[in-house]
Short mmCIF file of C-alpha atoms in Angstrom, two decimals:
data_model
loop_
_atom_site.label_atom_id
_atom_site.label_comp_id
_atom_site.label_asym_id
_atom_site.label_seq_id
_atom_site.Cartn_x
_atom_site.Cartn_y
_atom_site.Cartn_z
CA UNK F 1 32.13 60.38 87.69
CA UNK F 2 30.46 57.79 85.76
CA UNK F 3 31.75 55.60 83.11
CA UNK F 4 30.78 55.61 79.54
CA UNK F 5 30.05 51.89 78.74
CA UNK F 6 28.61 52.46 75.06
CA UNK F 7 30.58 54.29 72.44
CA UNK F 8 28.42 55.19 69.00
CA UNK F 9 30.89 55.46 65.98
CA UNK F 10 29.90 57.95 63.36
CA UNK F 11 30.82 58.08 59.83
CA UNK F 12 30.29 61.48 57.76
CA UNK F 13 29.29 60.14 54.35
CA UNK F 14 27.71 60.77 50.78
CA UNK F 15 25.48 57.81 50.75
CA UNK F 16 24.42 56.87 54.62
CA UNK F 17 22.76 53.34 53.40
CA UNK F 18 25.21 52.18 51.36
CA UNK F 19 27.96 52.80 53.04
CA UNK F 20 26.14 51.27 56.12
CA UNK F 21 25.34 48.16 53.93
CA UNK F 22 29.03 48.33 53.19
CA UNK F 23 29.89 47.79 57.23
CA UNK F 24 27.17 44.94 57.58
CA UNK F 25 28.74 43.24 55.00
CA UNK F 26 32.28 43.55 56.42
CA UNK F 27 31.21 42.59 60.31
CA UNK F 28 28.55 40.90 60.28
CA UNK F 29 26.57 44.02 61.29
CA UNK F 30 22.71 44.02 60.71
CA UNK F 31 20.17 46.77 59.79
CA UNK F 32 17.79 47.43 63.18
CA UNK F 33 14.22 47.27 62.57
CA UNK F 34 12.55 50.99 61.12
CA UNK F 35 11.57 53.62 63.88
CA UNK F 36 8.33 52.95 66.24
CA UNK F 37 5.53 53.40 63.91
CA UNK F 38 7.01 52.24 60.48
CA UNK F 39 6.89 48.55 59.07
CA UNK F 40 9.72 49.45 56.68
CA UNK F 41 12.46 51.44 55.89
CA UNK F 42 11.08 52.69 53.07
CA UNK F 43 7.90 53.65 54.53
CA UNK F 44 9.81 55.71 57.01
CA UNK F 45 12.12 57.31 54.34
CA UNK F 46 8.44 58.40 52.69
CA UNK F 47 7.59 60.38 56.00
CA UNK F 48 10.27 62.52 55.58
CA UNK F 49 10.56 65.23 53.64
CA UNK F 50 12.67 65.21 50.73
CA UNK F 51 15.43 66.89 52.17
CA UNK F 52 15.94 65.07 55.25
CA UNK F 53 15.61 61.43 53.36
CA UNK F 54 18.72 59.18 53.05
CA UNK F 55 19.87 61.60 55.59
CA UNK F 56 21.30 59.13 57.50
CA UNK F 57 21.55 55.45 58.25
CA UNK F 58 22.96 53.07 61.18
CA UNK F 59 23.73 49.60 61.57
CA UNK F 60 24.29 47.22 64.64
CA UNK F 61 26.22 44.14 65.89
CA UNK F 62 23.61 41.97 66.07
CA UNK F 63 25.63 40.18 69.57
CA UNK F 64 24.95 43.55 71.02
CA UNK F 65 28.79 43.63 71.97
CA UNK F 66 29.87 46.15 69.42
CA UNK F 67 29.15 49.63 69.19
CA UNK F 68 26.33 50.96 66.38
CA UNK F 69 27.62 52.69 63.12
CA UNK F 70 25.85 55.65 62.32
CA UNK F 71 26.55 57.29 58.82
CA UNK F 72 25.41 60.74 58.28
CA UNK F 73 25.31 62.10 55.05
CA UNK F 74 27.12 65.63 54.95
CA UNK F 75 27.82 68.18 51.51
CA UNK F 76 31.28 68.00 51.18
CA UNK F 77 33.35 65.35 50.14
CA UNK F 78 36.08 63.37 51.94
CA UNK F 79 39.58 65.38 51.58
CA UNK F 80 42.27 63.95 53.87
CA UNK F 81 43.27 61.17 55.54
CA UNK F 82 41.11 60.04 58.66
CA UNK F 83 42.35 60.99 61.89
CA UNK F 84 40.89 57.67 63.16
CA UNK F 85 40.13 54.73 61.23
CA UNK F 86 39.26 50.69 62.25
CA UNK F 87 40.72 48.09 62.62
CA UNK F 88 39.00 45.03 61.80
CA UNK F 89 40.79 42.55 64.23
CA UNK F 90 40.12 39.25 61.62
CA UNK F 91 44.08 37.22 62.64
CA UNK F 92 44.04 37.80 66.32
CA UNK F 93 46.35 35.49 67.84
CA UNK F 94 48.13 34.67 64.83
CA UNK F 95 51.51 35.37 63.39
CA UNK F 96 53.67 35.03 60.47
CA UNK F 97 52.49 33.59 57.33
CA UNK F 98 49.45 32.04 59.32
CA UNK F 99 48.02 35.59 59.97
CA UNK F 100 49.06 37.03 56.25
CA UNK F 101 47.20 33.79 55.15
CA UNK F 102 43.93 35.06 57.74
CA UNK F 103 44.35 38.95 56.42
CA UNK F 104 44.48 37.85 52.68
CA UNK F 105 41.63 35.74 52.69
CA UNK F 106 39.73 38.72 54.44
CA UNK F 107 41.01 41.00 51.90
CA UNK F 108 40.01 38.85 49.11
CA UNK F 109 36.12 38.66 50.40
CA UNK F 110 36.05 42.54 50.59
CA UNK F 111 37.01 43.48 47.22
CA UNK F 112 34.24 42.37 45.40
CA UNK F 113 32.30 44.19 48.50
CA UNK F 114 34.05 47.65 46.61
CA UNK F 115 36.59 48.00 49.45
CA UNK F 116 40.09 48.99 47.69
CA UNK F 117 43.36 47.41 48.79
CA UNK F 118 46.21 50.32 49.54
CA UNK F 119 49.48 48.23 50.83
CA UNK F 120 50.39 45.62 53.07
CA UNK F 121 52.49 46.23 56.23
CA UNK F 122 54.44 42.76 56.63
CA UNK F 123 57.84 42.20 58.69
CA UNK F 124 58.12 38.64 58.84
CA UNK F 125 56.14 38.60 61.92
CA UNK F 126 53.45 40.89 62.21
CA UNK F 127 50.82 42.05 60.00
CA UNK F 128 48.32 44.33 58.44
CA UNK F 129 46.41 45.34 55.57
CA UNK F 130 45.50 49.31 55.01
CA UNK F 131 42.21 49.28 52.94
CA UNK F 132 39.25 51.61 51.84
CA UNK F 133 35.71 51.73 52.05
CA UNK F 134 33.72 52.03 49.47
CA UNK F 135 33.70 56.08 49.81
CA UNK F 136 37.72 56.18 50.54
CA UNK F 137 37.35 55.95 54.68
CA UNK F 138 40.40 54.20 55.59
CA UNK F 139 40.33 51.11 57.81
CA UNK F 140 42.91 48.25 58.28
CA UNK F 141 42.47 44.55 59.06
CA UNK F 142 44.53 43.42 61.40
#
């Protein structure tokens, strides 16, 4: 059997690009360059028809280490918790009020981004912060 080295992870969304401009913005992600064929992103969005525009949008690490968001958009809106969410690993390595320090600062640079804070888990120790995107995905930095 062989093994799966490359995992995708795909977001169901209302807006694909601005949600995937969200992500960039919170790892370091970048935009790849438009299909074969297209200078811009625009221009490709033009060659579609109008139904299938802004149907969908990805992003990459640009390291090549990561996996690639894709965002699709879909009808209906978000209604329930995610079943799985990320964890952007920003204190690794760190404890105590070190790594509350490291998960506040992160916090504090993704608000004005339109992420919403929820609660922060703290025992003394150990730490996270349970956050949305800016269409109500959940994620956590940890």
């Amino acid at each position: 059997m062989a093994t799966i080295r490359q995992v995708q992870v795909t977001f169901d969304c209302a807006e694909p690009e601005r949600l995937a401009r969200f992500w960039c913005e919170v790892l370091g992600y970048v935009i790849p360059p438009p299909p074969k064929g297209f200078d811009t992103w625009d221009a490709y969005k033009e060659s579609q028809p109008p139904e299938k525009r802004d149907a969908w949008f990805a992003c990459v690490d640009p390291s090549g280490v990561g996996p690639r968001l894709y965002f699709q958009r879909v009808p209906e809106g978000k209604v329930v918790k995610n079943r799985v969410h990320l964890d952007v690993r920003v204190a690794t390595g760190l404890v105590g009020e070190e790594r509350l320090a490291a998960l506040e600062a992160e916090c504090a640079r993704l608000l004005p981004l339109g992420a919403v804070r929820e609660r922060l888990l703290y025992d003394g120790h150990d730490a996270c912060i349970a956050m949305q995107d800016i269409e109500g995905n959940e994620f956590c930095l940890d």
